[in-house]
Amino acid sequence: MSHVIGLYQPGRSPLHRLPAGWKFLALLVFAVLIVVFDRLWQLGVGAVVLGVGFAVARLRPAVVLRTMRTVLVLLAVVFALQWWLLGVASAAVVCLRLLVAIGAANLFTLTTRVDDLVAAIERAASPLRRFGLRPETLGLLVGLTVQAVGALSVIARQTREAQRARDAGRSVAAFTVPFLIRTLRHADELGEALAARGVGDEDGSDAARLSEERRR
């Protein structure tokens, strides 16, 4: 596997110790509420709740800012476009909704191990086995989705740092091309790892053997 890892930050806060399944359920409920809310004060309450969550997690501000830096830049662009097309009120609602939703997802990934989340999903989905659904596959899909957030964030940060080291901070190509190459390389390594585990194959031995031959 690549050296790229997830966003999880070790800690002993109450939020870190909360079971992954309950945190994931709370994240889903919170996300639904944020989508349903359409008034600025309602989203403001959601932002306050999110701020309390970050405080309880006792995360270093520098870590939180690093995970949200790119998002804030994109939200500034979205706000400008929405303001131009729909007005300042609609722009504020859209951007605050996105900020709170993405912030909640980041808080979850910063305080939850991917392995714990996968295990929780597998336990919750075990009754579905009688209907032909494999809990292991569902847990793996959820885990990979969460892991992808951290992987892409780390790749983007590493690419941006390399771009600045080459003194090419204003070049779009200097960021886009290496970012795509690193992303595709990470996807290829992930595919090899999944093939080695036999994912998607009833008999994983063939996939593992092919993966081993490719590495030779």
mmCIF file of C-alpha atoms in Angstrom:
data_model
loop_
_atom_site.group_PDB
_atom_site.id
_atom_site.type_symbol
_atom_site.label_atom_id
_atom_site.label_comp_id
_atom_site.label_asym_id
_atom_site.label_seq_id
_atom_site.Cartn_x
_atom_site.Cartn_y
_atom_site.Cartn_z
ATOM 1 C CA MET A 1 0.000 0.000 0.000
ATOM 2 C CA SER A 2 1.001 3.621 -0.465
ATOM 3 C CA HIS A 3 2.477 5.755 2.265
ATOM 4 C CA VAL A 4 -0.668 7.886 2.016
ATOM 5 C CA ILE A 5 -2.751 7.436 5.150
ATOM 6 C CA GLY A 6 -6.068 8.656 6.476
ATOM 7 C CA LEU A 7 -6.794 11.764 8.493
ATOM 8 C CA TYR A 8 -7.204 10.017 11.863
ATOM 9 C CA GLN A 9 -5.535 11.825 14.752
ATOM 10 C CA PRO A 10 -4.939 9.680 17.875
ATOM 11 C CA GLY A 11 -6.430 11.020 21.075
ATOM 12 C CA ARG A 12 -8.177 10.149 24.335
ATOM 13 C CA SER A 13 -11.084 12.600 24.157
ATOM 14 C CA PRO A 14 -14.695 11.467 24.747
ATOM 15 C CA LEU A 15 -15.275 11.715 21.008
ATOM 16 C CA HIS A 16 -12.315 9.453 20.275
ATOM 17 C CA ARG A 17 -13.581 6.871 22.766
ATOM 18 C CA LEU A 18 -17.144 6.900 21.443
ATOM 19 C CA PRO A 19 -17.878 3.690 19.443
ATOM 20 C CA ALA A 20 -17.438 4.144 15.706
ATOM 21 C CA GLY A 21 -20.924 2.848 14.908
ATOM 22 C CA TRP A 22 -22.634 5.466 17.073
ATOM 23 C CA LYS A 23 -20.463 8.224 15.633
ATOM 24 C CA PHE A 24 -21.289 7.128 12.093
ATOM 25 C CA LEU A 25 -25.019 7.084 12.891
ATOM 26 C CA ALA A 26 -24.771 10.545 14.444
ATOM 27 C CA LEU A 27 -22.936 11.790 11.346
ATOM 28 C CA LEU A 28 -25.704 10.489 9.068
ATOM 29 C CA VAL A 29 -28.441 12.108 11.171
ATOM 30 C CA PHE A 30 -26.519 15.377 11.366
ATOM 31 C CA ALA A 31 -25.961 15.394 7.593
ATOM 32 C CA VAL A 32 -29.682 14.829 6.920
ATOM 33 C CA LEU A 33 -30.588 17.725 9.216
ATOM 34 C CA ILE A 34 -28.088 20.018 7.518
ATOM 35 C CA VAL A 35 -29.593 19.169 4.126
ATOM 36 C CA VAL A 36 -33.145 19.753 5.404
ATOM 37 C CA PHE A 37 -32.319 23.060 7.110
ATOM 38 C CA ASP A 38 -32.787 25.977 4.725
ATOM 39 C CA ARG A 39 -32.510 28.975 7.049
ATOM 40 C CA LEU A 40 -29.326 30.697 8.011
ATOM 41 C CA TRP A 41 -29.985 30.605 11.759
ATOM 42 C CA GLN A 42 -30.652 26.853 11.633
ATOM 43 C CA LEU A 43 -27.351 26.244 9.877
ATOM 44 C CA GLY A 44 -25.727 28.580 12.384
ATOM 45 C CA VAL A 45 -26.935 26.317 15.189
ATOM 46 C CA GLY A 46 -25.446 23.378 13.303
ATOM 47 C CA ALA A 47 -22.145 25.244 13.054
ATOM 48 C CA VAL A 48 -22.163 25.869 16.812
ATOM 49 C CA VAL A 49 -22.820 22.172 17.473
ATOM 50 C CA LEU A 50 -19.953 21.291 15.152
ATOM 51 C CA GLY A 51 -17.672 23.738 16.960
ATOM 52 C CA VAL A 52 -18.540 22.098 20.268
ATOM 53 C CA GLY A 53 -17.680 18.735 18.724
ATOM 54 C CA PHE A 54 -14.230 19.958 17.702
ATOM 55 C CA ALA A 55 -13.701 21.384 21.189
ATOM 56 C CA VAL A 56 -14.682 18.093 22.832
ATOM 57 C CA ALA A 57 -12.332 16.222 20.490
ATOM 58 C CA ARG A 58 -9.456 18.414 21.686
ATOM 59 C CA LEU A 59 -7.867 18.570 18.258
ATOM 60 C CA ARG A 60 -5.009 20.925 17.532
ATOM 61 C CA PRO A 61 -6.216 23.995 15.571
ATOM 62 C CA ALA A 62 -3.364 23.574 13.093
ATOM 63 C CA VAL A 63 -4.612 20.075 12.210
ATOM 64 C CA VAL A 64 -8.194 21.256 11.739
ATOM 65 C CA LEU A 65 -7.092 24.197 9.607
ATOM 66 C CA ARG A 66 -4.928 21.958 7.443
ATOM 67 C CA THR A 67 -7.850 19.655 6.685
ATOM 68 C CA MET A 68 -10.177 22.565 5.856
ATOM 69 C CA ARG A 69 -7.805 24.914 4.028
ATOM 70 C CA THR A 70 -8.594 23.721 0.508
ATOM 71 C CA VAL A 71 -12.309 23.543 1.317
ATOM 72 C CA LEU A 72 -12.338 27.166 2.474
ATOM 73 C CA VAL A 73 -10.748 28.294 -0.784
ATOM 74 C CA LEU A 74 -13.322 26.385 -2.832
ATOM 75 C CA LEU A 75 -16.158 27.743 -0.690
ATOM 76 C CA ALA A 76 -14.943 31.281 -1.336
ATOM 77 C CA VAL A 77 -15.264 30.640 -5.070
ATOM 78 C CA VAL A 78 -18.693 29.037 -4.633
ATOM 79 C CA PHE A 79 -19.851 31.965 -2.498
ATOM 80 C CA ALA A 80 -18.802 34.465 -5.154
ATOM 81 C CA LEU A 81 -20.632 32.562 -7.899
ATOM 82 C CA GLN A 82 -23.774 32.066 -5.812
ATOM 83 C CA TRP A 83 -23.773 35.724 -4.812
ATOM 84 C CA TRP A 84 -23.567 36.747 -8.458
ATOM 85 C CA LEU A 85 -26.289 34.329 -9.590
ATOM 86 C CA LEU A 86 -28.724 34.140 -6.642
ATOM 87 C CA GLY A 87 -27.835 36.864 -4.178
ATOM 88 C CA VAL A 88 -25.925 37.063 -0.927
ATOM 89 C CA ALA A 89 -28.589 35.336 1.212
ATOM 90 C CA SER A 90 -28.683 32.209 -0.945
ATOM 91 C CA ALA A 91 -24.899 32.195 -1.206
ATOM 92 C CA ALA A 92 -24.560 32.290 2.572
ATOM 93 C CA VAL A 93 -27.003 29.395 3.049
ATOM 94 C CA VAL A 94 -25.347 27.197 0.411
ATOM 95 C CA CYS A 95 -21.794 27.813 1.623
ATOM 96 C CA LEU A 96 -22.614 27.476 5.310
ATOM 97 C CA ARG A 97 -24.415 24.192 4.604
ATOM 98 C CA LEU A 98 -21.392 22.865 2.716
ATOM 99 C CA LEU A 99 -18.978 24.095 5.366
ATOM 100 C CA VAL A 100 -20.875 22.450 8.227
ATOM 101 C CA ALA A 101 -21.404 19.181 6.351
ATOM 102 C CA ILE A 102 -17.772 18.878 5.270
ATOM 103 C CA GLY A 103 -16.598 19.942 8.723
ATOM 104 C CA ALA A 104 -18.692 17.191 10.322
ATOM 105 C CA ALA A 105 -17.229 14.622 7.947
ATOM 106 C CA ASN A 106 -13.717 15.829 8.784
ATOM 107 C CA LEU A 107 -14.422 15.654 12.509
ATOM 108 C CA PHE A 108 -15.560 12.066 12.052
ATOM 109 C CA THR A 109 -12.467 11.021 10.100
ATOM 110 C CA LEU A 110 -10.151 12.827 12.531
ATOM 111 C CA THR A 111 -11.540 10.947 15.537
ATOM 112 C CA THR A 112 -12.400 7.527 14.074
ATOM 113 C CA ARG A 113 -10.133 4.700 12.988
ATOM 114 C CA VAL A 114 -11.130 3.230 9.645
ATOM 115 C CA ASP A 115 -10.739 -0.310 11.013
ATOM 116 C CA ASP A 116 -13.180 0.469 13.835
ATOM 117 C CA LEU A 117 -15.708 1.854 11.358
ATOM 118 C CA VAL A 118 -15.413 -1.194 9.092
ATOM 119 C CA ALA A 119 -15.921 -3.543 12.043
ATOM 120 C CA ALA A 120 -19.000 -1.578 13.186
ATOM 121 C CA ILE A 121 -20.552 -1.664 9.705
ATOM 122 C CA GLU A 122 -19.922 -5.390 9.443
ATOM 123 C CA ARG A 123 -21.622 -6.038 12.796
ATOM 124 C CA ALA A 124 -24.607 -3.850 11.938
ATOM 125 C CA ALA A 125 -25.030 -5.445 8.504
ATOM 126 C CA SER A 126 -24.636 -9.057 9.660
ATOM 127 C CA PRO A 127 -28.454 -9.716 9.631
ATOM 128 C CA LEU A 128 -28.431 -8.872 5.913
ATOM 129 C CA ARG A 129 -26.299 -11.915 5.170
ATOM 130 C CA ARG A 130 -29.458 -14.036 4.908
ATOM 131 C CA PHE A 131 -30.515 -11.826 1.977
ATOM 132 C CA GLY A 132 -27.280 -12.466 0.106
ATOM 133 C CA LEU A 133 -25.442 -9.291 1.141
ATOM 134 C CA ARG A 134 -21.916 -9.804 2.429
ATOM 135 C CA PRO A 135 -21.286 -7.540 5.457
ATOM 136 C CA GLU A 136 -17.543 -7.705 4.803
ATOM 137 C CA THR A 137 -18.009 -6.162 1.361
ATOM 138 C CA LEU A 138 -20.276 -3.405 2.670
ATOM 139 C CA GLY A 139 -17.857 -2.596 5.484
ATOM 140 C CA LEU A 140 -14.956 -2.507 3.058
ATOM 141 C CA LEU A 141 -16.800 -0.133 0.712
ATOM 142 C CA VAL A 142 -17.603 2.276 3.539
ATOM 143 C CA GLY A 143 -14.042 2.066 4.832
ATOM 144 C CA LEU A 144 -12.583 2.758 1.405
ATOM 145 C CA THR A 145 -14.875 5.750 0.964
ATOM 146 C CA VAL A 146 -13.717 7.284 4.236
ATOM 147 C CA GLN A 147 -10.100 6.405 3.495
ATOM 148 C CA ALA A 148 -10.350 8.092 0.100
ATOM 149 C CA VAL A 149 -11.104 11.426 1.779
ATOM 150 C CA GLY A 150 -7.894 11.250 3.764
ATOM 151 C CA ALA A 151 -5.864 9.919 0.853
ATOM 152 C CA LEU A 152 -6.895 12.681 -1.546
ATOM 153 C CA SER A 153 -6.344 15.353 1.102
ATOM 154 C CA VAL A 154 -2.821 14.106 1.800
ATOM 155 C CA ILE A 155 -2.030 13.798 -1.919
ATOM 156 C CA ALA A 156 -3.254 17.355 -2.518
ATOM 157 C CA ARG A 157 -1.151 18.708 0.366
ATOM 158 C CA GLN A 158 1.973 16.859 -0.751
ATOM 159 C CA THR A 159 1.505 18.046 -4.330
ATOM 160 C CA ARG A 160 1.006 21.640 -3.202
ATOM 161 C CA GLU A 161 4.163 21.508 -1.063
ATOM 162 C CA ALA A 162 6.171 20.092 -3.967
ATOM 163 C CA GLN A 163 4.742 22.804 -6.236
ATOM 164 C CA ARG A 164 5.859 25.534 -3.840
ATOM 165 C CA ALA A 165 9.303 23.948 -3.510
ATOM 166 C CA ARG A 166 9.678 24.261 -7.303
ATOM 167 C CA ASP A 167 8.580 27.913 -7.059
ATOM 168 C CA ALA A 168 5.606 27.206 -9.341
ATOM 169 C CA GLY A 169 2.858 28.272 -6.969
ATOM 170 C CA ARG A 170 0.730 30.004 -9.615
ATOM 171 C CA SER A 171 0.865 27.276 -12.249
ATOM 172 C CA VAL A 172 -2.323 25.226 -12.542
ATOM 173 C CA ALA A 173 -0.573 22.505 -14.561
ATOM 174 C CA ALA A 174 2.187 22.214 -11.951
ATOM 175 C CA PHE A 175 -0.456 21.129 -9.443
ATOM 176 C CA THR A 176 -3.005 19.296 -11.606
ATOM 177 C CA VAL A 177 -0.690 16.928 -13.487
ATOM 178 C CA PRO A 178 1.264 15.605 -10.458
ATOM 179 C CA PHE A 179 -1.968 15.400 -8.444
ATOM 180 C CA LEU A 180 -3.616 13.220 -11.114
ATOM 181 C CA ILE A 181 -0.523 11.032 -11.453
ATOM 182 C CA ARG A 182 -0.269 10.461 -7.697
ATOM 183 C CA THR A 183 -4.009 9.792 -7.452
ATOM 184 C CA LEU A 184 -3.889 7.202 -10.247
ATOM 185 C CA ARG A 185 -0.815 5.598 -8.681
ATOM 186 C CA HIS A 186 -2.616 5.354 -5.338
ATOM 187 C CA ALA A 187 -5.691 3.865 -7.047
ATOM 188 C CA ASP A 188 -3.503 1.267 -8.781
ATOM 189 C CA GLU A 189 -1.833 0.286 -5.502
ATOM 190 C CA LEU A 190 -5.244 0.056 -3.847
ATOM 191 C CA GLY A 191 -6.500 -2.156 -6.671
ATOM 192 C CA GLU A 192 -3.532 -4.488 -6.244
ATOM 193 C CA ALA A 193 -4.155 -4.706 -2.510
ATOM 194 C CA LEU A 194 -7.834 -5.540 -3.061
ATOM 195 C CA ALA A 195 -6.951 -8.121 -5.692
ATOM 196 C CA ALA A 196 -4.490 -9.717 -3.282
ATOM 197 C CA ARG A 197 -7.335 -10.076 -0.766
ATOM 198 C CA GLY A 198 -9.579 -11.632 -3.407
ATOM 199 C CA VAL A 199 -12.203 -8.855 -3.230
ATOM 200 C CA GLY A 200 -14.810 -9.306 -5.953
ATOM 201 C CA ASP A 201 -13.816 -12.928 -6.486
ATOM 202 C CA GLU A 202 -15.542 -15.818 -4.798
ATOM 203 C CA ASP A 203 -12.226 -17.620 -4.764
ATOM 204 C CA GLY A 204 -9.547 -15.094 -3.875
ATOM 205 C CA SER A 205 -6.653 -17.427 -4.700
ATOM 206 C CA ASP A 206 -6.617 -16.545 -8.410
ATOM 207 C CA ALA A 207 -6.637 -12.810 -7.730
ATOM 208 C CA ALA A 208 -3.897 -13.134 -5.137
ATOM 209 C CA ARG A 209 -1.772 -15.212 -7.504
ATOM 210 C CA LEU A 210 -2.166 -12.697 -10.348
ATOM 211 C CA SER A 211 -1.258 -9.837 -8.020
ATOM 212 C CA GLU A 212 1.834 -11.713 -6.867
ATOM 213 C CA GLU A 213 2.888 -12.340 -10.473
ATOM 214 C CA ARG A 214 2.518 -8.627 -11.278
ATOM 215 C CA ARG A 215 4.860 -7.702 -8.441
ATOM 216 C CA ARG A 216 7.619 -10.075 -9.607
#
